PDB file of C-alpha atoms in Angstrom:
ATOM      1  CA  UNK A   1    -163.959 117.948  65.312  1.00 41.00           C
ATOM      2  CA  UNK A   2    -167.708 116.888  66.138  1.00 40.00           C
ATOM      3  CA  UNK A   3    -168.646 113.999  65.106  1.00 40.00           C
ATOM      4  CA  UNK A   4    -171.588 113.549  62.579  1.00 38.00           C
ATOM      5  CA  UNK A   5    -172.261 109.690  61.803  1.00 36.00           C
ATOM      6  CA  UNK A   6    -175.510 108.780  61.320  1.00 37.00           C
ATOM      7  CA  UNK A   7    -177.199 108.039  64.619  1.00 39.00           C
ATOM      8  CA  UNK A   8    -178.296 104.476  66.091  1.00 40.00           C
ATOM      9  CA  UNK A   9    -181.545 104.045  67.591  1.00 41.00           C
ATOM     10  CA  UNK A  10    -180.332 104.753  71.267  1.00 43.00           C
ATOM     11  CA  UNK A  11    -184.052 105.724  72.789  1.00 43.00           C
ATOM     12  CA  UNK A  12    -183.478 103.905  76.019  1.00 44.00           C
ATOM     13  CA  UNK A  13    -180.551 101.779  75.140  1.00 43.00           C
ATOM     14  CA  UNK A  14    -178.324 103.607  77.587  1.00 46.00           C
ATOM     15  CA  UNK A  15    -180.814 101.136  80.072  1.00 55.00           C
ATOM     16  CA  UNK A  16    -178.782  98.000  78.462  1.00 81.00           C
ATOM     17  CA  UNK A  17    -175.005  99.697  78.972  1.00 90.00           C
ATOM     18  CA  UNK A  18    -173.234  97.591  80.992  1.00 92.00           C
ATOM     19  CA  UNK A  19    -170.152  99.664  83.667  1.00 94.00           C
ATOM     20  CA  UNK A  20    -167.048  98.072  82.604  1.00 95.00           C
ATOM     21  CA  UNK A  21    -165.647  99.851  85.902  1.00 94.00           C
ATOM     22  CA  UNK A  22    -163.046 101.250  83.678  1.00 96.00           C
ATOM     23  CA  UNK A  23    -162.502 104.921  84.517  1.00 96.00           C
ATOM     24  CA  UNK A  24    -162.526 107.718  81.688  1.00 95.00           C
ATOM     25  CA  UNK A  25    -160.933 111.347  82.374  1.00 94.00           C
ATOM     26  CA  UNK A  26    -160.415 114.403  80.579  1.00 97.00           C
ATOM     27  CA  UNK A  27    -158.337 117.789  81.017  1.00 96.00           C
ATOM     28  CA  UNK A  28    -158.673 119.711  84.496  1.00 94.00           C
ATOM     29  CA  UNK A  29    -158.348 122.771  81.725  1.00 96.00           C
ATOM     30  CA  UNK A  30    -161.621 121.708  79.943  1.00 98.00           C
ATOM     31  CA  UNK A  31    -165.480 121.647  80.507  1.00 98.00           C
ATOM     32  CA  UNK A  32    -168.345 119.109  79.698  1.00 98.00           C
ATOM     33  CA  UNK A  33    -171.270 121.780  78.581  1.00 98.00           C
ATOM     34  CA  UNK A  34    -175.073 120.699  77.913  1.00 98.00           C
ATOM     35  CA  UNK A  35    -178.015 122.222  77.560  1.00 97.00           C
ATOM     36  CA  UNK A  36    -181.305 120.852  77.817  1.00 96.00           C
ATOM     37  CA  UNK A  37    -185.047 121.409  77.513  1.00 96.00           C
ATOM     38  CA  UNK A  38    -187.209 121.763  80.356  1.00 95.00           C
ATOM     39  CA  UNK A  39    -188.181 118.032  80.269  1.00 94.00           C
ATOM     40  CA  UNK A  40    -184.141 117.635  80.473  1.00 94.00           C
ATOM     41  CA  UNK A  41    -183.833 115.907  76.730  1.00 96.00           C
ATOM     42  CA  UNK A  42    -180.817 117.361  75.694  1.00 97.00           C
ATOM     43  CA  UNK A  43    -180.527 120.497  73.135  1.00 97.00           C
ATOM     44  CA  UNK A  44    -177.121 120.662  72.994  1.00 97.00           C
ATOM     45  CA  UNK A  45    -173.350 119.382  73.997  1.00 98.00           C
ATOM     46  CA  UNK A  46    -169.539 120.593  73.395  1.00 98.00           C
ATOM     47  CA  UNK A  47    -167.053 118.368  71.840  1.00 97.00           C
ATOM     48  CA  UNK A  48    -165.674 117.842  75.067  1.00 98.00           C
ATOM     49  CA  UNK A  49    -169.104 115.922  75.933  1.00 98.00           C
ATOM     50  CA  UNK A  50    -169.267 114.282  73.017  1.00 98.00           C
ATOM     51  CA  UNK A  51    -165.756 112.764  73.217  1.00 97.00           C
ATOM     52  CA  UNK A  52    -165.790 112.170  77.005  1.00 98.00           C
ATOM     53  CA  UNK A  53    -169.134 110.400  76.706  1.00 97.00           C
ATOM     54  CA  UNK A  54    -168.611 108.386  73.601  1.00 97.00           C
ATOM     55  CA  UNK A  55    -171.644 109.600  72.195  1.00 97.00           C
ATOM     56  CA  UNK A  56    -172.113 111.409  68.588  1.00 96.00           C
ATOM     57  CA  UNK A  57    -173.626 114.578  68.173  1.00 96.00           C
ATOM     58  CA  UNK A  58    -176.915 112.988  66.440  1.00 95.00           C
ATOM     59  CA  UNK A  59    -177.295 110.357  68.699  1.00 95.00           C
ATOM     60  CA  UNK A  60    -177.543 112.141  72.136  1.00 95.00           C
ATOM     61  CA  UNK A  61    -179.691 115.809  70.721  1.00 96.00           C
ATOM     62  CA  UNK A  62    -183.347 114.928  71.700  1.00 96.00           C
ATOM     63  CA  UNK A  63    -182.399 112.119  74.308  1.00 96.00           C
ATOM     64  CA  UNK A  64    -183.032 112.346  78.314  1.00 95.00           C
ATOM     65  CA  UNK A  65    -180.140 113.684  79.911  1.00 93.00           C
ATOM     66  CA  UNK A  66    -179.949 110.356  82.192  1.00 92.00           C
ATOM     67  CA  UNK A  67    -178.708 108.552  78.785  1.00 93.00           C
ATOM     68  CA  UNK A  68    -175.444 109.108  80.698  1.00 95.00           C
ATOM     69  CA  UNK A  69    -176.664 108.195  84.286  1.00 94.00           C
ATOM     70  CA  UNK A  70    -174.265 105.756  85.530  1.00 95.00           C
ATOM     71  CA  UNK A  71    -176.033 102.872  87.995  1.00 94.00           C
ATOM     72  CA  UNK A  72    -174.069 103.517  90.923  1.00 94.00           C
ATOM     73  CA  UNK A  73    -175.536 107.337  91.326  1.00 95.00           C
ATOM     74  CA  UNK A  74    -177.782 107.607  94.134  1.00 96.00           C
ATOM     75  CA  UNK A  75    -181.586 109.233  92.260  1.00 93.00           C
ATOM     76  CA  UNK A  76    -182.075 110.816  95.622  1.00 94.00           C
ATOM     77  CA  UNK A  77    -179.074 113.184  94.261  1.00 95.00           C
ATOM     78  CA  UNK A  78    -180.985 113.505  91.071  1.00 93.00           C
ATOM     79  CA  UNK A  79    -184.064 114.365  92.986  1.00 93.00           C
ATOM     80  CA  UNK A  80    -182.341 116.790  94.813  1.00 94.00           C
ATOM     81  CA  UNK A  81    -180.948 118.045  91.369  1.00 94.00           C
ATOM     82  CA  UNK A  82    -184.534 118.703  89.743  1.00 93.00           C
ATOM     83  CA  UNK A  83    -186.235 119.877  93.082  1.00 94.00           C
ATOM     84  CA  UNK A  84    -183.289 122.772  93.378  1.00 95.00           C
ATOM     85  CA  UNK A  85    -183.611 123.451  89.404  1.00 94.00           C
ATOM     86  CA  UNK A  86    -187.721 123.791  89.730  1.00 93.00           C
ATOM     87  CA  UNK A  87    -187.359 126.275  92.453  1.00 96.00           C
ATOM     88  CA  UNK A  88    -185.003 128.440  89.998  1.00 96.00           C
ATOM     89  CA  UNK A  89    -181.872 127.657  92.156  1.00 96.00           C
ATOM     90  CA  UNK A  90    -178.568 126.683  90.717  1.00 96.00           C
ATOM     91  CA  UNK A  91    -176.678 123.565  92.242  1.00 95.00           C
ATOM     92  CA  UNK A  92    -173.207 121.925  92.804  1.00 96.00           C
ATOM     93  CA  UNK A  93    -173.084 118.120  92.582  1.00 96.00           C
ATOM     94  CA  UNK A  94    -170.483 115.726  92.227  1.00 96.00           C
ATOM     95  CA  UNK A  95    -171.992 113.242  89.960  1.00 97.00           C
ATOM     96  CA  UNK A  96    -170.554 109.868  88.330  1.00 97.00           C
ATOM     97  CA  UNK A  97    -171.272 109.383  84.404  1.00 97.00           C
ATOM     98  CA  UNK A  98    -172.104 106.413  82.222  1.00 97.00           C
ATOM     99  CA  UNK A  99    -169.890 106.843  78.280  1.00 97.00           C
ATOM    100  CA  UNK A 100    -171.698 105.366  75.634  1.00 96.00           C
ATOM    101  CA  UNK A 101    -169.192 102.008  75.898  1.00 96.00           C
ATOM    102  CA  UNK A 102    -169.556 101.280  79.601  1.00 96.00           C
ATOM    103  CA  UNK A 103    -166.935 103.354  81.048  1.00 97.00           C
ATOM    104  CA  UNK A 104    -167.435 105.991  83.762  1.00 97.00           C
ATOM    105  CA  UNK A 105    -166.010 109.257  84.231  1.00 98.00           C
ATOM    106  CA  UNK A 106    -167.385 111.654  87.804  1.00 97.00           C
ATOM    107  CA  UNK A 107    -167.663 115.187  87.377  1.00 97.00           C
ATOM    108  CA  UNK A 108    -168.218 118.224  89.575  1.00 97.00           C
ATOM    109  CA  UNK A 109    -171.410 119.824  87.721  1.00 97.00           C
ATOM    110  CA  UNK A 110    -172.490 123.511  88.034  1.00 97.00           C
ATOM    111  CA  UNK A 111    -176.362 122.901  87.082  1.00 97.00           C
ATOM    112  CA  UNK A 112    -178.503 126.206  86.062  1.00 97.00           C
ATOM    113  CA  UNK A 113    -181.859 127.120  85.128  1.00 97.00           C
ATOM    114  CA  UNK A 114    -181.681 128.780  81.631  1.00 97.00           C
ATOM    115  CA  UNK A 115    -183.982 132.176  81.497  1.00 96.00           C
ATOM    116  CA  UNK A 116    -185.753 133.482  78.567  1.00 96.00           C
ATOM    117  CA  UNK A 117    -186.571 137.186  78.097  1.00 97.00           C
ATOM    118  CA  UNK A 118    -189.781 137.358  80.400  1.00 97.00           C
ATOM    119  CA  UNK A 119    -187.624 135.516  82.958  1.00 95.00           C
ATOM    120  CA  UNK A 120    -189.407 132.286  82.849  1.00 96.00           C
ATOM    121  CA  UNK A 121    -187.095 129.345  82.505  1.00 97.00           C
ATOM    122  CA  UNK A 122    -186.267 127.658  78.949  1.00 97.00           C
ATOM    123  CA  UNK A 123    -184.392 124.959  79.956  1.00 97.00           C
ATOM    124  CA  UNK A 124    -181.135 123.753  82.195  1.00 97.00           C
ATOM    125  CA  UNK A 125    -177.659 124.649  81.579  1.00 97.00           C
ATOM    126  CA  UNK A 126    -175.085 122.525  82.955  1.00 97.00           C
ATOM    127  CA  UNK A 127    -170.876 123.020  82.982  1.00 98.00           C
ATOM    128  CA  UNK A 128    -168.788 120.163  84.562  1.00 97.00           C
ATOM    129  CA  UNK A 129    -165.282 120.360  85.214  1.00 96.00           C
ATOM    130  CA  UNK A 130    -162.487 117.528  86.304  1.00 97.00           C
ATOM    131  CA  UNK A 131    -162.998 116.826  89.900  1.00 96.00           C
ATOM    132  CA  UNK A 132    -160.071 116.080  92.262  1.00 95.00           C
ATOM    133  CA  UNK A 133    -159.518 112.509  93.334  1.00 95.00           C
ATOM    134  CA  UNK A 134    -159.490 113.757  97.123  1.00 95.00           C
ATOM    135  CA  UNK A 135    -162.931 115.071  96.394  1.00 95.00           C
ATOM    136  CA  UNK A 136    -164.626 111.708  94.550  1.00 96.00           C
ATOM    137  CA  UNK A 137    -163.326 109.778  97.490  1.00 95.00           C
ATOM    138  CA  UNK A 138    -164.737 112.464 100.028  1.00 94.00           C
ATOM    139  CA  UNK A 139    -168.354 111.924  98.495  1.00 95.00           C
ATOM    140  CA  UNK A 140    -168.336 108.160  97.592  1.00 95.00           C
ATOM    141  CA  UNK A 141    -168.871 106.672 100.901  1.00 95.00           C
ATOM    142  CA  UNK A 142    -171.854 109.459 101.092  1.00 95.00           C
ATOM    143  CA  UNK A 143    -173.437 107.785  97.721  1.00 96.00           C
ATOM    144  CA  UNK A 144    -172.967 104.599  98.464  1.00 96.00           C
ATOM    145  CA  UNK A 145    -174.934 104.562 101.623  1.00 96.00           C
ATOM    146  CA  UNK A 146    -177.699 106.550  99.882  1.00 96.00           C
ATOM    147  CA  UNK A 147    -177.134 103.224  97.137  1.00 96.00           C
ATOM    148  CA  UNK A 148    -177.660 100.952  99.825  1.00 96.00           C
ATOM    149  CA  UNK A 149    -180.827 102.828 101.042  1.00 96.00           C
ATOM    150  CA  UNK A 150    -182.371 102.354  97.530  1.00 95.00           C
ATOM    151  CA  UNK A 151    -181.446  98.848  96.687  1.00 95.00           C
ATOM    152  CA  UNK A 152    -183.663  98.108 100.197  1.00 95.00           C
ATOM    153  CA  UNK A 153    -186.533  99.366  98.448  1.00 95.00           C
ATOM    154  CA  UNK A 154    -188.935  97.580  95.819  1.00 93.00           C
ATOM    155  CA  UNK A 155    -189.842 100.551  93.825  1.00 94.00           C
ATOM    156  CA  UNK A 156    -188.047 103.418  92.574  1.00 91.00           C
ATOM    157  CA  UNK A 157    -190.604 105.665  94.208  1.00 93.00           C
ATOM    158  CA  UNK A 158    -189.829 104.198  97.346  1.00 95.00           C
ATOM    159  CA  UNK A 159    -186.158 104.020  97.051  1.00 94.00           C
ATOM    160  CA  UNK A 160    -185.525 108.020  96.167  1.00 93.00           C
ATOM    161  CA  UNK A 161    -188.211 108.781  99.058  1.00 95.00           C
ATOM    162  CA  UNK A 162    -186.071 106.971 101.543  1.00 95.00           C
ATOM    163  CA  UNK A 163    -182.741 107.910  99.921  1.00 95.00           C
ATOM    164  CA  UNK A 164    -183.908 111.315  99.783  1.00 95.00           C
ATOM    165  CA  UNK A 165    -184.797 111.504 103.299  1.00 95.00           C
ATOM    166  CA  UNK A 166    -181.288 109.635 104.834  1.00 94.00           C
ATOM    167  CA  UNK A 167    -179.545 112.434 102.382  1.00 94.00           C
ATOM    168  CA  UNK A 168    -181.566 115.260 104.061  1.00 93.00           C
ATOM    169  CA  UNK A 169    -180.663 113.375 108.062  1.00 92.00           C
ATOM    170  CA  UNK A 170    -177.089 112.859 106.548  1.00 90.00           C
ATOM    171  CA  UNK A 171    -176.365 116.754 105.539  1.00 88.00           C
ATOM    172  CA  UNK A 172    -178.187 117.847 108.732  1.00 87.00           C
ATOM    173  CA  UNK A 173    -175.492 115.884 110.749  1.00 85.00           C
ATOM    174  CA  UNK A 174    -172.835 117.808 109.200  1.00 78.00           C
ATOM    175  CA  UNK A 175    -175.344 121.128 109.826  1.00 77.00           C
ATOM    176  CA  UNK A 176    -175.981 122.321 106.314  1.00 84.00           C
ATOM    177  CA  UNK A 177    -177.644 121.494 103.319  1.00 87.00           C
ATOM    178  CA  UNK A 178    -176.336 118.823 100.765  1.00 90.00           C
ATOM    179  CA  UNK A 179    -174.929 122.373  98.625  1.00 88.00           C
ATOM    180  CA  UNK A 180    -172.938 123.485 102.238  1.00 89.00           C
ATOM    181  CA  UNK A 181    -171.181 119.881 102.131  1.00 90.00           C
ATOM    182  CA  UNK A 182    -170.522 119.608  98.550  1.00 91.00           C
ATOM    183  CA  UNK A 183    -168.757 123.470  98.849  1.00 90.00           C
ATOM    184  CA  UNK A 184    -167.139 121.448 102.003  1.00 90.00           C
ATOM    185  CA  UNK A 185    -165.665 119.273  99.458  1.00 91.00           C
ATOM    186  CA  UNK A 186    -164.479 121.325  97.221  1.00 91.00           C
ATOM    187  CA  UNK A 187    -163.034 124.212  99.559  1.00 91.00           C
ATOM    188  CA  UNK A 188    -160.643 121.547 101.388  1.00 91.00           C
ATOM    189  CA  UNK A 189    -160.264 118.618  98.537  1.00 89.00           C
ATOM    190  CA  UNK A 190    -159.954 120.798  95.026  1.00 86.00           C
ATOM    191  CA  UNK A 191    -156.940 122.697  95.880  1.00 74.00           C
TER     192      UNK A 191
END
């Protein structure tokens, strides 16, 4: 059952969230759907995102999608995210998830551009699904070097320019693109 209470003022109170470090989880059998404009405020969520993130229904429809962006998430991969969704590309990304009460809970998102009629794009379309513990642990030392790139940084601009660019040296060791080693991931960790 969705929940309808009245919603709090949250406009940019997911900023003052504080990770408890506790870990959330849901079903392997069930899916975290959103949709969102093309400005990525979100337009929709399942019950399954509403209960996962701690969030009601009215407070999260017409807030930025990064109301749930959890600290420790490298922007370079949300860079990466919006460059691949502007060039009408779909992408794969294992991402980690701030709930409305501090805990965190990763998912493996499948992120889409949503077409209208005349085949321009409407808005984003994303479905996550219960990663693998073998698969969070293959991708975490990844993120947190791209963490420690940022935090050397005094601006955000200058932090997901040079985060960006070690992700782009780091994927190019392992001769692919960051979508070749996230399939990596998932083709020998979420069996």
């Amino acid at each position: 059952m969705l929940d309808t209470r009245p919603a709090p003022a949250v406009r940019g109170a997911h900023r003052s969230i504080r990770p408890t470090g506790v870990e959330r989880t849901f079903g392997r059998d069930e899916l975290i759907v959103s949709k969102t404009d093309l400005r990525g405020v979100i337009t929709y969520a399942n019950d399954v995102f509403l209960r996962v993130s701690g969030y009601a229904m009215a407070e999260i429809i017409g807030q930025p999608h990064n109301l749930i962006r959890h600290p420790d998430m490298p922007r370079a991969v949300f860079q990466l995210l919006w460059d691949t969704l502007a060039a009408r590309r779909e992408l794969f990304a294992y991402v980690n998830n701030l709930a409305a009460d501090g805990s965190h809970y990763w998912v493996l998102a499948h992120m889409t551009p949503s077409f209208g009629p005349d085949g321009s794009v409407t808005g984003y379309h994303s479905s996550r699904r219960k990663p693998s513990p073998r698969a969070v642990d293959a991708i975490r030392p990844l993120y947190e070097r791209l963490l420690a790139e940022e935090r050397r940084h005094p601006t955000a601009r200058a932090a997901v320019a040079a985060s960006s660019q070690l992700l782009t040296e780091l994927v190019d060791e392992h001769g692919g693109s960051y979508d070749e080693l996230v399939w990596s991931v998932i083709n020998t960790e979420e069996r």
